Amino acid sequence: MKKAIPLTLLAGAALLATSAWAQSSSKPPKAEPHMQKVLDAHAALGPKPLETLTPAEARKQPTPADAVKKVLTDMGKSTAPEAGVTVKTMTIGSGDASFPVHIYTPEGKGPFPVMVYYHGGGFVIADTQVYDASPRALAKMANAIMVAVDYRQAPEHPFPAAPNDAFTAYQWTIDHAREFNGDPMRVAVGGESAGGNLATVVSMMARDKKVALPVHQLLVYPVVNDDMNTPSYKRNANAKPLNKAMMAWFFKHYGGDPKNPYALPMKAASLRGLPPATIIAAEIDPLLSEGKAYADRLQKDGVAVSYQEYKGVTHEFFGMGAVVPKAKEAQQFAADALKKAFAAK
């Protein structure tokens, strides 16, 4: 039996190749004006190249969410979280495998449908607080509870800790939904980037373990493959705020088996039997090609898919609804898909 090559080795090779590639790479597509304002604000905060840092150092760097706050401040607008949603934090799991979840509840009577939400950050950095704008907006726009999960991160907790925590949170949500005014018969999963990976992996695990499937999977520029020679990786090798070198760094620290579909869902033998999916993609993103390829693969395997690419915006745009109109459009597209899925149950 042929031995799998660890993701760490693949990522290391990709990282070594990155500097040579950067010499010949063309510039990524031009950002639209609102998006460019956020990129300029982020640059002004002075982030260091992530791939040159330790994970501990990387977690202290200014984030795109910080850039949004800077734009709002520069415009003389409030940076307070959007009103109309309450948040309660709990700890689930046990012992060394415990982790926080944050329950975002919209105004109204309920019981509400629920989505288990997984934040981005390459399995290594960030948390729900950094991504707060996304579950907050979706709770309000989809009139649903969001259970946002702070799963354990690599390299301290390498693969498969994150997908195991993600699945634990999904099962916990079904078992306890009534306790926080949720409907256990209407539970979806969703997330951004690494969180999109975890959402579709949880769907796969539910199918494989023969437990109740999510009613829908919302995948916002999901990480589903490790092929760094796709058209979008080449075009956006030097994009901001996510580039090719950063993805190699994330893979290096995540440390999974590249043939395991619970690490890279595109490697699954079949995607048949997964729940309907909504996939949102950004033009200025190394992950654009694999998101479209995953949508096509899902459709080929008989899964209903709604796919939408947004031009002129970058990876991480989804939570920027306060300053980027296309983010608000994408949030509404996602919320409409969730409402439709919930109404069908």
XYZ file of C-alpha atoms in Angstrom:
345
model
C 0.000 0.000 0.000
C 1.414 3.363 -1.019
C 2.127 5.642 1.925
C 0.347 9.048 1.944
C 2.533 12.133 1.737
C 1.862 14.350 4.805
C 0.316 17.753 4.179
C 3.315 19.231 5.982
C 5.660 18.019 3.232
C 3.367 19.186 0.468
C 3.010 22.561 2.094
C 6.752 22.867 2.637
C 7.437 22.221 -1.020
C 4.780 24.733 -2.003
C 6.249 27.321 0.335
C 9.716 26.899 -1.185
C 8.256 27.351 -4.646
C 6.325 30.460 -3.704
C 9.179 32.974 -3.860
C 10.193 31.802 -7.335
C 6.592 31.961 -8.486
C 6.173 35.474 -7.127
C 8.889 36.742 -9.468
C 6.842 35.900 -12.567
C 3.289 36.180 -11.252
C 0.957 38.775 -12.724
C -1.023 41.071 -10.481
C -4.393 39.841 -9.189
C -7.588 41.409 -10.585
C -8.345 44.963 -9.505
C -10.510 45.369 -6.421
C -13.678 47.440 -6.632
C -13.502 50.775 -4.733
C -15.141 49.732 -1.454
C -13.023 46.616 -1.260
C -9.883 48.591 -2.076
C -10.605 50.954 0.808
C -10.549 47.980 3.194
C -7.338 46.631 1.640
C -5.705 50.043 2.031
C -6.835 50.238 5.661
C -5.440 46.778 6.351
C -2.097 47.704 4.785
C -2.014 50.858 6.938
C -2.254 48.669 10.057
C 1.096 47.131 9.100
C 0.510 43.379 9.078
C 3.633 41.259 8.689
C 3.752 38.451 6.087
C 1.974 35.615 7.871
C 4.205 32.943 6.366
C 7.230 34.464 8.142
C 5.641 34.207 11.607
C 5.014 31.577 14.231
C 1.344 30.726 14.851
C 1.487 32.634 18.149
C 2.816 35.724 16.359
C 0.311 35.342 13.525
C -2.614 35.371 15.947
C -1.587 38.861 17.088
C -1.564 40.400 13.607
C -4.168 42.967 12.501
C -7.095 41.256 10.800
C -9.408 42.230 7.935
C -12.032 42.832 10.636
C -9.677 45.402 12.183
C -9.407 47.026 8.757
C -13.202 47.287 8.526
C -13.257 49.008 11.921
C -10.587 51.426 10.724
C -12.641 52.275 7.637
C -15.719 52.886 9.795
C -13.721 55.041 12.210
C -12.209 57.047 9.358
C -15.746 57.613 8.043
C -16.906 58.786 11.489
C -19.240 55.784 11.872
C -19.827 53.491 14.838
C -17.846 50.255 15.126
C -20.372 48.720 17.535
C -21.769 45.303 16.573
C -25.029 45.338 14.646
C -28.017 45.468 17.017
C -30.933 43.054 17.071
C -28.995 39.917 18.045
C -28.088 38.600 21.493
C -25.049 36.402 22.109
C -24.578 33.771 24.812
C -21.309 31.849 25.262
C -21.068 28.280 26.548
C -18.386 25.591 26.770
C -19.073 22.151 25.334
C -17.080 18.947 25.049
C -15.103 17.606 27.978
C -11.622 17.777 29.451
C -8.875 18.645 26.994
C -11.400 18.431 24.147
C -13.659 21.210 25.441
C -14.183 24.431 23.487
C -16.509 27.475 23.423
C -19.615 27.998 21.318
C -21.357 31.345 20.903
C -25.119 31.303 20.409
C -26.408 34.233 18.306
C -30.175 34.632 18.672
C -32.298 37.075 16.632
C -35.237 39.002 18.025
C -38.578 37.236 17.940
C -40.502 34.383 19.483
C -39.018 31.191 18.009
C -38.379 28.333 18.090
C -35.821 29.317 15.448
C -34.045 27.220 12.847
C -30.326 26.873 13.559
C -27.067 27.004 11.663
C -23.803 25.734 13.153
C -21.207 28.254 11.961
C -17.445 27.673 11.678
C -15.076 30.652 11.416
C -12.123 30.932 9.035
C -8.413 31.348 9.745
C -6.735 28.413 8.031
C -7.340 26.098 11.028
C -4.581 28.065 12.828
C -5.605 31.666 13.573
C -8.686 33.800 14.375
C -11.856 32.939 16.297
C -15.552 33.761 16.373
C -14.835 37.242 17.747
C -12.807 38.084 14.626
C -15.626 36.782 12.409
C -18.470 38.128 14.583
C -20.015 40.205 11.767
C -20.872 37.094 9.735
C -22.926 35.027 12.199
C -24.473 38.237 13.526
C -25.652 39.275 10.053
C -26.872 35.789 9.150
C -28.808 35.433 12.412
C -30.674 38.623 11.629
C -31.127 38.152 7.875
C -32.081 34.466 7.980
C -34.050 34.838 11.239
C -32.127 31.875 12.607
C -29.927 31.050 15.585
C -26.224 30.757 14.805
C -24.139 28.423 16.958
C -20.617 29.725 16.261
C -17.864 27.277 17.169
C -14.384 28.069 18.482
C -12.930 24.680 17.523
C -9.418 23.777 18.701
C -6.652 24.982 16.392
C -3.431 23.658 14.905
C -0.543 23.252 15.395
C -1.299 22.752 19.096
C -4.248 20.572 18.052
C -3.524 19.283 14.543
C -5.912 17.448 12.237
C -8.298 15.771 13.004
C -9.033 17.908 16.102
C -10.858 20.640 14.145
C -13.253 18.367 12.204
C -13.861 16.269 15.319
C -14.780 19.402 17.287
C -16.909 20.635 14.400
C -18.867 17.377 14.357
C -19.178 17.345 18.154
C -20.667 20.855 17.979
C -23.115 19.765 15.273
C -24.333 16.794 17.317
C -24.491 18.918 20.473
C -26.626 21.474 18.646
C -29.150 18.850 17.558
C -29.298 17.399 21.075
C -29.612 20.746 22.875
C -31.363 23.041 20.365
C -34.610 23.180 22.319
C -32.731 24.475 25.362
C -31.844 27.712 23.532
C -35.116 28.088 21.592
C -33.860 26.285 18.480
C -35.551 23.692 16.311
C -33.511 20.433 16.212
C -35.283 19.359 13.020
C -33.969 22.408 11.134
C -30.187 22.526 11.583
C -27.816 23.674 8.833
C -24.023 24.029 8.782
C -21.908 26.791 7.286
C -18.640 28.623 7.431
C -15.972 30.663 5.703
C -12.668 29.407 4.266
C -11.391 26.786 6.748
C -14.854 26.997 8.267
C -16.377 26.165 4.896
C -14.147 23.108 4.852
C -15.431 22.087 8.285
C -19.065 22.631 7.278
C -18.859 20.286 4.311
C -16.703 17.805 6.258
C -19.368 17.707 8.995
C -21.947 16.998 6.288
C -19.734 14.169 5.036
C -19.223 12.783 8.548
C -22.977 12.869 9.213
C -23.583 10.937 6.012
C -20.844 8.409 6.753
C -21.876 7.911 10.395
C -25.550 7.698 9.409
C -26.713 10.469 11.724
C -29.203 13.211 10.846
C -27.926 15.250 7.899
C -27.788 19.042 8.010
C -30.654 20.529 6.010
C -28.175 22.721 4.103
C -24.475 23.546 3.847
C -23.357 27.148 3.322
C -19.782 27.177 2.022
C -18.141 30.590 1.682
C -14.877 30.301 -0.322
C -14.208 26.887 1.248
C -10.804 25.195 1.449
C -11.461 21.833 -0.225
C -8.217 20.906 -2.013
C -4.415 21.324 -1.850
C -3.758 21.928 -5.565
C -1.803 25.192 -5.736
C -1.528 25.196 -9.532
C -5.135 26.098 -10.298
C -5.908 29.179 -12.430
C -6.954 31.199 -9.372
C -3.834 30.228 -7.383
C -1.715 31.445 -10.303
C -3.707 34.631 -10.853
C -3.991 35.439 -7.138
C -0.626 34.121 -5.897
C 0.150 37.557 -4.436
C -3.368 38.675 -3.561
C -4.373 40.295 -0.288
C -5.434 39.380 2.340
C -4.894 35.709 1.339
C -2.127 34.502 -0.969
C -0.391 31.311 -2.039
C 2.402 31.483 0.555
C -0.119 31.870 3.361
C -2.068 28.823 2.216
C 1.145 26.769 2.223
C 1.810 28.008 5.779
C -1.697 27.015 6.892
C -1.383 23.530 5.391
C 2.031 23.075 7.003
C 0.618 23.734 10.463
C -2.693 21.887 9.972
C -0.854 18.617 9.332
C -3.404 16.246 7.827
C -3.297 13.370 5.352
C -3.847 14.888 1.872
C -5.771 11.806 0.772
C -8.228 11.994 3.669
C -11.541 13.577 2.571
C -12.086 14.820 6.125
C -9.000 17.002 5.548
C -9.631 17.827 1.881
C -13.222 17.110 0.792
C -12.378 17.153 -2.926
C -10.498 13.876 -2.307
C -13.718 12.049 -1.375
C -14.569 9.027 -3.507
C -18.124 10.354 -3.756
C -20.056 13.413 -2.609
C -23.374 11.698 -3.252
C -25.859 11.960 -0.416
C -24.606 15.275 0.979
C -27.138 18.030 1.757
C -27.920 20.810 -0.745
C -25.218 23.467 -0.849
C -24.791 27.179 -1.377
C -21.258 28.148 -2.422
C -20.059 31.752 -2.422
C -16.791 32.687 -4.125
C -14.658 35.812 -4.501
C -12.826 36.782 -7.701
C -9.625 37.896 -5.944
C -8.981 34.688 -4.052
C -6.573 31.761 -4.550
C -9.474 29.465 -3.577
C -11.802 30.602 -6.371
C -11.059 27.718 -8.763
C -11.469 24.984 -6.175
C -14.751 26.435 -4.948
C -16.170 26.300 -8.467
C -14.714 22.817 -9.005
C -16.336 21.640 -5.779
C -19.698 23.061 -6.859
C -19.369 21.204 -10.170
C -18.372 17.995 -8.387
C -21.334 18.215 -6.019
C -23.703 18.690 -8.951
C -22.126 15.766 -10.799
C -22.724 13.598 -7.739
C -26.381 14.585 -7.578
C -26.275 17.294 -4.907
C -28.295 20.468 -5.510
C -25.962 23.473 -5.595
C -26.402 27.225 -5.825
C -23.116 28.933 -6.761
C -22.338 32.650 -6.900
C -19.048 34.434 -7.618
C -18.627 38.087 -6.622
C -16.368 40.211 -8.819
C -13.892 42.776 -7.532
C -13.792 41.434 -3.982
C -11.272 39.347 -2.077
C -11.121 36.422 0.287
C -12.625 37.532 3.641
C -15.080 39.961 2.000
C -18.188 38.123 3.258
C -18.201 39.657 6.754
C -17.597 43.212 5.517
C -21.231 44.188 4.985
C -20.781 47.393 7.008
C -18.483 48.876 4.344
C -18.582 46.635 1.234
C -21.998 46.513 -0.506
C -21.179 43.261 -2.310
C -20.669 41.618 1.085
C -24.205 42.606 2.026
C -25.410 41.124 -1.261
C -23.585 37.877 -0.533
C -25.000 37.737 2.989
C -28.506 38.187 1.594
C -27.881 35.476 -1.012
C -26.788 33.135 1.789
C -29.685 34.088 4.067
C -32.231 33.535 1.294
C -30.801 30.067 0.660
C -30.979 29.231 4.355
C -34.572 30.469 4.687
C -35.579 28.360 1.688
C -33.885 25.279 3.162
C -35.477 25.823 6.565
C -38.928 26.370 5.053
C -38.694 23.050 3.225
C -38.487 21.121 6.535
